[in-house]
């Protein structure tokens, strides 16, 4: 390419982000500082409705307009079982939902034009029978929040107790006031258990009260009021983020029973043949006279209490729920498991189970809390995000961590690379056992990954881009199977986990097998080209940016594959030297040859890393810089996200990014790039990154902080922090963006805390925002639990438990001893850049073929 003519007006103003979901306008206060003081992003939440509480998400006014969003925000889950924040009365609701991790139905993918190796079987999470429903009638008048005359209303999700609480004082049409308090909890301590309670007190006069506690198979039924089935998640146009709709029965009834306050229902999925049982147990406590009637049908169960309620005499109902699922265990056995779960819970008592919940969360926050002193609004949002990580992973165990956890149907309940790149860093340093289980889940997929590699004419193993069962479920291969980088993402997370925990047992028995098979894939997929020097190239792959697909030498893929190959070779070599017997077992099990290991090291050493000398940047792929530039500044807001308004081929012709690609590589493999390269790459790619993916803002925050754009880093952090709380992408109704929640932790710890974990060593280059007085976070490193406190003039380390350890702050080696506070003075926290972030992509120059590089916005005909 000839000498570049830089884009004159292509870069955004300082702190202005190109995508609408990131557009937090500044709230400057000139009287508090000079005009060049960093602008602050505004708190986007309506604090008259959602008041600030550092340990709870609180809603004080019922809002029918955003039911889908608040149903997600107030979900309760434990990684295995999840319940959306639907009202106990069953209405009004946007999307009823109860989900069990990994419990799915299958369906045949129909391709318009078929070809060998295309994904054959789709998988979608099943909306399991809904046990949340407890309808209330007073004087035969039903409680419906949308129309009720409410004197008081408060709903809260408590991060310390894991309990969703709601309190209403309802004034009936007859003028009687009734107080109704409810709680809902999915147990962290008991994986299969959920508990709900309801307390009703007549405040004015006596009245007949009916409580109808129900179990409903909503997957195959209809909303009992609207007659519309929303829980199946019809795709809603061409949005690939939505769940597929199934036009047939999914759950075939196998068993139903009712008696003595207990209801059990059993099902088998029609195609996948998975089995499920749900059991519900009730206990009523009141001095009021009452009667009860119980029944069960194939798709529902019901226990109806008729109570002659007297003024001031309380009614207390406890509803215990158990769910058990399996790939193949008979329904009858699962029903027996439900009964045992319920019997144990009844013997233990609700109060004791709540105590166990608080104890579990106390330990979680001792390991995971990130504190922002004197910033309660931010603190609340940070803790909500961290709490979502617990809800997505705590008891996932034999299953993976889905993109939406178990809070919604988005992405059909599939597992992606989100887990390894965005969630596992948090788990590795805060909940290492959960990280281990997530990696063991990938190991359990290894045989299927080997079969997939063979189907793709490759050696080794190719993990599926999106899946539940282990089979590839991405119908669009260009933005699915072609993302081979998932192999390296898994290997990366594995190596980081082992370095941080010292878990050599996992490495020896499972991890080394993953490293070997993924390295084999890369060595076979790439090829050597000699042009003065020997270079190893990887062609026809897709990187993280799905607006550019099936390219040659995607930089992210190449640098991550290099990491994978090098660490596989290093691990096997060290194993052979340090434990010959273990190596012999591994070599026999995997038919491993010495020349293979040597080849991996050569491939890593010879990996081609594209770089453009004229622009001084790393091209995202070999031909990326040859494309036209998409003019994001002049793209109408109604055309965002681009993927919903433009054919993929239109997007593929332009320099435009759905999410950080090269910039993510700069973060994950930062030791291989100079500071100058990082800055140049960030300045080039940031103006053409749309933010159409919720995975992007947190990464850009990290690299903006590292390259000195502190104001921009803070704005990107806000964008990630409020992705769901403010529904920044308009699809929070589909479930929590779990990866973005994990990225919030990374932005705090890696971005502002400046922590890196390269080569088995913890280092710190802090970048605390100027408006923040302090940042505190906790880390586990091997056997040591560490508290890190960052202030403007110092970084402080305290060992909470475990032995002494070493870290590095800048160029200074620091020894940290137990029972001592180690303070390291900071003379500064990196260069702080003001103004524009750079000239942006090349526009106006000519390619070698003579064509002119222009910036434009495609103008499709309005539909």
XYZ file of C-alpha atoms in Angstrom, residues 101-102 104 123 327 397-403 413-417 419-420 436-454 460-473 486-487 490 506 510 513-514 517-518:
61
model
C -28.796 -25.546 32.790
C -28.218 -27.961 29.930
C -32.595 -28.864 26.089
C -30.251 -27.375 20.471
C -29.657 -37.273 29.951
C -20.867 -28.061 37.866
C -21.274 -30.783 35.227
C -22.700 -28.233 32.777
C -21.172 -25.173 31.190
C -21.866 -21.500 31.804
C -24.330 -20.281 29.196
C -24.196 -16.860 27.587
C -29.088 -21.403 26.265
C -25.833 -22.090 24.379
C -22.271 -22.027 25.653
C -19.751 -19.908 23.737
C -16.200 -18.633 24.168
C -17.007 -18.509 29.420
C -13.283 -18.861 28.837
C -12.090 -25.952 37.494
C -15.585 -27.309 36.908
C -16.040 -25.111 33.839
C -12.791 -26.427 32.370
C -13.708 -30.016 33.228
C -16.941 -29.457 31.334
C -14.877 -28.615 28.248
C -12.798 -31.730 28.851
C -16.006 -33.772 28.845
C -16.636 -32.396 25.331
C -13.254 -33.530 24.043
C -14.406 -36.685 22.259
C -17.114 -34.745 20.440
C -14.496 -32.115 19.563
C -12.261 -34.817 18.102
C -15.146 -36.056 15.981
C -15.857 -32.517 14.818
C -12.220 -32.027 13.802
C -12.341 -35.250 11.808
C -6.789 -33.037 16.920
C -9.968 -31.536 18.342
C -12.199 -28.665 17.259
C -14.522 -27.428 19.976
C -17.986 -26.245 18.889
C -18.564 -22.526 18.543
C -22.008 -22.738 20.137
C -23.479 -25.780 21.801
C -25.248 -27.353 24.738
C -24.639 -31.048 24.126
C -21.121 -30.823 22.695
C -22.213 -30.934 19.050
C -21.827 -27.857 16.884
C -25.164 -26.025 16.784
C -12.315 -21.093 20.469
C -9.707 -23.870 20.718
C -10.042 -22.722 25.986
C -6.055 -31.041 36.721
C -7.334 -33.440 31.885
C -5.076 -33.650 26.874
C -6.887 -30.461 25.857
C -5.435 -31.998 20.910
C -5.882 -28.262 20.304
